[in-house]
Coordinates of C-alpha atoms in Angstrom, one line a residue:
X1 CA 0.0 0.0 0.0
X2 CA 1.4 3.4 -0.9
X3 CA 1.9 6.2 1.6
X4 CA -0.9 8.3 0.1
X5 CA -3.3 5.4 0.2
X6 CA -2.4 4.5 3.8
X7 CA -2.8 8.1 4.9
X8 CA -6.2 8.3 3.2
X9 CA -7.2 5.0 4.8
X10 CA -6.3 6.2 8.3
X11 CA -8.4 9.3 8.8
X12 CA -8.0 9.4 12.6
X13 CA -11.6 10.6 12.9
X14 CA -12.2 8.5 16.0
X15 CA -9.1 10.0 17.6
X16 CA -10.0 13.6 16.7
X17 CA -13.6 13.2 18.0
X18 CA -12.7 11.4 21.3
X19 CA -14.3 13.4 24.1
X20 CA -12.8 11.5 27.1
X21 CA -9.3 10.0 27.9
X22 CA -10.9 6.6 27.8
X23 CA -12.3 7.1 24.3
X24 CA -9.0 8.5 23.2
X25 CA -7.1 5.5 24.4
X26 CA -9.7 3.1 22.7
X27 CA -9.4 5.0 19.4
X28 CA -5.7 5.0 19.6
X29 CA -5.5 1.3 20.1
X30 CA -8.0 0.7 17.3
X31 CA -6.0 2.8 14.8
X32 CA -2.7 1.2 16.0
X33 CA -3.9 -2.3 15.3
X34 CA -5.0 -1.2 11.8
X35 CA -1.7 0.4 11.1
X36 CA 0.3 -2.5 12.5
X37 CA -1.5 -4.8 10.2
X38 CA 0.0 -2.9 7.3
X39 CA 3.6 -3.1 8.6
X40 CA 4.9 -5.9 6.4
X41 CA 3.4 -4.4 3.2
X42 CA 4.6 -0.8 3.6
X43 CA 8.1 0.7 3.2
X44 CA 9.5 1.6 6.6
X45 CA 9.9 5.3 5.8
X46 CA 6.2 5.5 4.8
X47 CA 5.0 3.4 7.7
X48 CA 7.0 5.4 10.2
X49 CA 5.5 8.6 8.8
X50 CA 2.0 7.1 9.2
X51 CA 2.8 6.1 12.8
X52 CA 4.0 9.6 13.5
X53 CA 0.8 11.1 12.1
X54 CA -1.2 8.8 14.3
X55 CA 0.7 9.7 17.4
X56 CA 0.5 13.4 16.6
X57 CA -3.3 13.1 16.3
X58 CA -3.5 11.5 19.7
X59 CA -1.2 14.0 21.4
X60 CA -3.0 17.0 19.8
X61 CA -6.4 15.6 21.0
X62 CA -5.1 15.1 24.5
X63 CA -4.1 18.8 24.5
X64 CA -7.6 19.8 23.4
X65 CA -9.2 17.6 26.1
X66 CA -6.9 19.2 28.7
X67 CA -8.0 22.6 27.8
X68 CA -11.6 21.6 27.8
X69 CA -11.3 20.0 31.2
X70 CA -9.8 23.1 32.8
X71 CA -12.5 25.3 31.3
X72 CA -15.2 23.0 32.7
X73 CA -13.5 23.0 36.1
X74 CA -13.7 26.8 36.2
X75 CA -10.0 27.6 35.4
X76 CA -10.9 29.2 32.1
X77 CA -9.1 29.3 28.7
X78 CA -5.3 29.6 28.5
X79 CA -4.4 33.1 29.7
X80 CA -1.5 33.2 27.1
X81 CA -0.5 31.5 23.9
X82 CA 1.3 28.2 24.3
X83 CA 3.0 25.5 22.2
X84 CA 2.9 21.8 23.0
X85 CA 6.1 20.3 21.7
X86 CA 7.7 16.8 21.5
X87 CA 11.2 15.6 22.2
X88 CA 13.0 12.3 21.8
X89 CA 11.8 9.9 19.2
X90 CA 8.6 11.9 18.9
X91 CA 10.6 15.1 18.3
X92 CA 12.5 13.3 15.6
X93 CA 9.3 11.9 14.2
X94 CA 10.6 8.4 14.8
X95 CA 8.1 7.0 17.3
X96 CA 7.1 3.4 17.5
X97 CA 3.4 2.6 18.2
X98 CA 4.3 2.2 21.9
X99 CA 6.6 5.1 22.5
X100 CA 6.5 6.8 25.9
X101 CA 6.1 10.5 26.7
X102 CA 8.8 13.0 25.7
X103 CA 7.2 16.5 25.6
X104 CA 7.2 20.0 26.9
X105 CA 5.5 23.4 26.8
X106 CA 6.5 26.8 25.5
X107 CA 4.5 29.6 27.1
X108 CA 4.0 33.0 25.4
X109 CA 3.8 36.4 27.0
X110 CA 1.1 36.9 29.7
X111 CA 0.6 39.1 32.7
X112 CA 0.6 38.1 36.4
X113 CA 1.3 34.9 38.4
X114 CA -2.0 33.5 37.2
X115 CA -0.3 32.6 33.9
X116 CA 2.3 30.4 35.6
X117 CA -0.4 28.9 37.9
X118 CA -2.6 28.0 34.9
X119 CA 0.2 26.3 32.9
X120 CA 1.5 24.5 36.0
X121 CA -1.9 22.9 36.3
X122 CA -2.2 22.5 32.5
X123 CA 1.2 20.7 32.2
X124 CA 0.5 18.2 35.0
X125 CA -3.0 17.5 33.7
X126 CA -1.8 17.0 30.1
X127 CA 0.8 14.5 31.2
X128 CA -1.9 12.6 33.1
X129 CA -4.2 12.6 30.1
X130 CA -1.5 11.2 27.9
X131 CA -0.8 8.5 30.4
X132 CA -4.5 7.7 30.4
X133 CA -4.4 7.6 26.6
X134 CA -1.7 4.9 26.8
X135 CA 1.6 6.7 26.9
X136 CA 3.9 5.6 29.8
X137 CA 5.7 8.4 31.6
X138 CA 9.1 9.2 30.4
X139 CA 11.8 7.5 32.5
X140 CA 13.9 10.6 32.3
X141 CA 10.9 12.8 33.3
X142 CA 11.0 14.9 30.1
X143 CA 7.3 15.8 30.3
X144 CA 5.0 18.8 30.6
X145 CA 4.5 17.9 34.2
X146 CA 8.2 18.7 34.9
X147 CA 8.9 22.5 35.3
X148 CA 12.3 21.9 33.6
X149 CA 10.4 21.3 30.4
X150 CA 7.6 23.8 30.9
X151 CA 8.7 27.4 30.6
X152 CA 8.0 30.8 29.1
X153 CA 9.9 31.7 25.9
X154 CA 12.2 34.0 28.0
X155 CA 12.9 31.4 30.6
X156 CA 13.6 28.8 27.9
X157 CA 16.2 31.1 26.3
X158 CA 17.9 31.7 29.7
X159 CA 17.9 27.9 30.4
X160 CA 19.4 27.0 27.0
X161 CA 22.0 29.7 27.4
X162 CA 22.9 28.3 30.9
X163 CA 23.2 24.8 29.5
X164 CA 25.3 26.2 26.6
X165 CA 27.7 27.9 29.0
X166 CA 28.2 24.9 31.4
X167 CA 28.5 22.0 28.9
X168 CA 28.7 19.3 31.5
X169 CA 27.5 15.8 30.7
X170 CA 24.0 16.5 31.9
X171 CA 23.8 20.0 30.3
X172 CA 24.9 18.6 26.9
X173 CA 22.3 15.8 27.3
X174 CA 19.6 18.4 27.8
X175 CA 20.8 20.5 24.9
X176 CA 20.6 17.4 22.6
X177 CA 17.1 16.7 23.8
X178 CA 16.2 20.4 23.0
X179 CA 17.8 20.0 19.5
X180 CA 15.1 17.4 18.7
X181 CA 12.1 19.6 19.5
X182 CA 9.2 19.5 17.2
X183 CA 5.8 21.3 17.2
X184 CA 2.7 19.3 18.0
X185 CA -0.1 21.8 18.7
X186 CA -0.8 25.3 19.9
X187 CA 0.9 28.4 18.6
X188 CA 3.5 27.2 16.0
X189 CA 5.1 30.6 16.0
X190 CA 6.4 30.0 19.6
X191 CA 8.0 26.8 18.5
X192 CA 9.5 28.3 15.4
X193 CA 11.0 31.2 17.3
X194 CA 12.5 29.0 20.0
X195 CA 13.9 26.6 17.4
X196 CA 15.6 29.5 15.6
X197 CA 17.0 30.8 18.9
X198 CA 18.2 27.4 19.9
X199 CA 20.1 27.1 16.7
X200 CA 21.7 30.5 17.2
X201 CA 22.7 29.5 20.7
X202 CA 24.3 26.3 19.3
X203 CA 26.2 28.4 16.8
X204 CA 27.8 30.6 19.4
X205 CA 31.6 30.6 19.2
X206 CA 32.9 30.2 22.7
X207 CA 36.5 28.9 22.0
X208 CA 37.9 25.5 22.6
X209 CA 36.6 25.1 26.2
X210 CA 33.1 26.1 25.1
X211 CA 33.0 24.1 21.9
X212 CA 29.5 22.5 21.7
X213 CA 30.3 20.1 18.9
X214 CA 33.3 18.8 21.0
X215 CA 31.1 18.4 24.1
X216 CA 28.5 16.6 22.1
X217 CA 31.2 14.3 20.6
X218 CA 32.4 13.4 24.1
X219 CA 28.8 12.4 25.1
X220 CA 28.1 10.7 21.8
X221 CA 31.0 8.1 21.8
X222 CA 29.9 6.7 25.2
X223 CA 27.2 4.7 23.4
X224 CA 28.7 2.2 20.9
X225 CA 27.2 -0.3 18.5
X226 CA 26.6 -3.7 20.0
X227 CA 29.1 -5.5 17.8
X228 CA 32.2 -7.2 19.2
X229 CA 35.7 -7.3 17.6
X230 CA 34.9 -10.6 15.9
X231 CA 31.9 -9.0 14.2
X232 CA 29.4 -10.9 16.4
X233 CA 26.2 -9.3 17.6
X234 CA 26.3 -8.6 21.3
X235 CA 23.0 -9.8 23.0
X236 CA 21.8 -9.7 26.6
X237 CA 23.7 -12.2 28.7
X238 CA 21.4 -12.5 31.7
X239 CA 17.9 -11.7 32.9
X240 CA 14.5 -12.0 31.3
X241 CA 15.9 -11.0 27.9
X242 CA 19.0 -13.2 27.8
X243 CA 19.8 -14.0 24.2
X244 CA 17.7 -11.0 22.9
X245 CA 19.1 -7.9 21.2
X246 CA 18.6 -4.4 22.6
X247 CA 17.6 -2.5 19.4
X248 CA 17.2 0.9 21.1
X249 CA 20.6 1.0 22.9
X250 CA 22.6 -1.3 20.7
X251 CA 21.7 0.1 17.3
X252 CA 19.2 2.9 17.1
X253 CA 20.5 5.4 19.7
X254 CA 24.2 5.1 18.8
X255 CA 23.2 5.9 15.2
X256 CA 20.8 8.7 16.1
X257 CA 23.4 10.3 18.4
X258 CA 26.2 10.1 15.8
X259 CA 24.0 11.7 13.2
X260 CA 22.9 14.4 15.6
X261 CA 26.6 15.2 16.4
X262 CA 27.3 15.6 12.7
X263 CA 24.3 17.9 12.4
X264 CA 25.6 20.1 15.2
X265 CA 29.1 20.0 13.7
X266 CA 27.9 21.2 10.3
X267 CA 25.2 23.7 11.6
X268 CA 22.2 21.6 10.5
X269 CA 19.0 22.7 12.4
X270 CA 16.7 19.8 11.2
X271 CA 15.2 17.8 14.0
X272 CA 14.7 14.4 12.4
X273 CA 17.5 11.9 11.7
X274 CA 16.2 11.4 8.2
X275 CA 16.3 15.1 7.4
X276 CA 19.7 15.4 9.0
X277 CA 21.1 12.7 6.8
X278 CA 19.6 14.2 3.7
X279 CA 21.3 17.6 4.6
X280 CA 24.6 15.9 5.3
X281 CA 24.4 14.2 1.9
X282 CA 23.6 17.5 0.2
X283 CA 26.5 19.2 1.9
X284 CA 28.8 16.3 0.8
X285 CA 30.4 16.2 4.3
X286 CA 31.6 12.6 3.6
X287 CA 31.7 10.2 0.7
X288 CA 28.2 9.5 -0.6
X289 CA 28.5 5.7 -0.3
X290 CA 29.3 6.1 3.4
X291 CA 26.4 8.4 4.1
X292 CA 24.1 6.1 2.0
X293 CA 25.2 3.2 4.3
X294 CA 24.3 5.3 7.3
X295 CA 20.9 6.0 5.8
X296 CA 20.3 2.3 5.1
X297 CA 21.4 1.5 8.7
X298 CA 18.9 4.0 10.0
X299 CA 16.0 2.5 8.1
X300 CA 17.0 -0.9 9.4
X301 CA 17.0 0.5 12.9
X302 CA 13.6 2.0 12.4
X303 CA 12.2 -1.3 11.1
X304 CA 13.7 -3.4 13.9
X305 CA 12.4 -1.0 16.6
X306 CA 8.9 -1.7 15.4
X307 CA 9.5 -5.4 15.4
X308 CA 10.6 -5.6 19.0
X309 CA 8.4 -7.2 21.6
X310 CA 6.0 -5.0 23.6
X311 CA 3.9 -5.3 26.7
X312 CA 0.2 -4.3 27.1
X313 CA -1.2 -3.5 30.5
X314 CA -4.6 -1.9 31.1
X315 CA -4.6 -0.5 27.6
X316 CA -1.0 0.9 27.9
X317 CA 1.5 -0.3 25.4
X318 CA 5.2 -0.2 26.3
X319 CA 8.1 -1.5 24.3
X320 CA 10.7 -3.9 25.7
X321 CA 13.1 -2.6 23.1
X322 CA 14.4 -6.1 22.5
X323 CA 14.5 -8.1 19.3
X324 CA 13.8 -11.7 20.5
X325 CA 16.4 -14.4 19.8
X326 CA 13.8 -16.3 17.8
X327 CA 14.1 -13.5 15.2
X328 CA 17.8 -13.3 15.5
X329 CA 17.9 -16.9 14.3
X330 CA 16.5 -15.8 10.9
X331 CA 19.4 -15.5 8.4
X332 CA 18.2 -12.4 6.7
X333 CA 17.6 -10.5 10.0
X334 CA 21.0 -11.5 11.3
X335 CA 22.6 -10.3 8.0
X336 CA 20.8 -6.9 8.1
X337 CA 21.6 -6.4 11.8
X338 CA 25.3 -7.1 11.4
X339 CA 25.5 -4.9 8.3
X340 CA 23.8 -2.0 10.2
X341 CA 25.9 -2.5 13.2
X342 CA 29.1 -2.6 11.1
X343 CA 28.1 0.8 9.6
X344 CA 27.6 2.3 13.1
X345 CA 30.8 0.9 14.4
X346 CA 32.7 2.5 11.4
X347 CA 31.0 5.8 12.3
X348 CA 32.2 5.6 15.8
X349 CA 35.8 4.7 14.8
X350 CA 35.8 7.9 12.7
X351 CA 34.3 9.9 15.6
X352 CA 36.9 8.6 18.1
X353 CA 39.7 9.5 15.7
X354 CA 38.2 13.0 15.5
X355 CA 38.0 13.3 19.3
X356 CA 41.7 12.2 19.7
X357 CA 42.7 14.8 17.1
X358 CA 40.7 17.5 18.8
X359 CA 42.2 16.7 22.2
X360 CA 45.8 16.9 20.8
X361 CA 44.9 20.2 19.1
X362 CA 43.8 21.7 22.4
X363 CA 46.9 20.7 24.4

């Protein structure tokens, strides 16, 4: 089925008309089952886009329900403009059907403490509604319920500048989360303005000690592809997933992080891995065949992420992140996995050489 046909087939009308969190969760599960049934017959790039559109529809409707509930409870309409944004895989438009929450709020100009009080309540309520709709809380607490990710535009700028000045491990991690920001609903101008400001902050020249790209590189090379020196796939050794492969941390995130670093290094402001790779290819920052291999590895990672086992509890879907060993026994899957991991391992060798060169240069 082509992307256009699939998009027409999934109208998301039941999602957009859901009037309660329970109906929203039910509509989401119904649409997910329909989309999952087309997984094997749709190109992964197209299927991933369909999955992202579905998740966007659910998150947007959750924001609408949140606003309605606060009006019904006597708190009124939002006293200032706001933007509901996504981070993580949702920000990169790379969600699985069972992704958890990764989101935040940008609050526009408004007078008085009632603005903060309203959006404090709004942020907590929205996170609760998303959980009721089937999205597990973010393990890292990157959610609208956390004040760190719920700020006015002015406070966001001050926070980003502070992270940019410090460049510790945690601050760089936060900056990279912010780099993946994408608009979901509300005032898109707020999102656009903050994205432009974020890019300008990233581009600031602060000398060797304040080099953002170098700091991102140090964080990036901590996560390596799960392939040993003999070219064998590294699987879990113990526990419930012994013999399974951790797709998220063994393949997907090392690749995403490496591409994000290259985007920062070359001043690319795009938030999705696919767009970043396309820009890197256009800029000819490396041989085309090398970047093409990275692109193929990325599509493999996307596909394998949606093939991992998942858990369902009370209508909430959560991914285990593991490709079961029964799949690893399939010759074609083993071949694709080793090939993708080999590409990522080569990327990291290149990045490690770059870091060693940079360290010698600064001595």
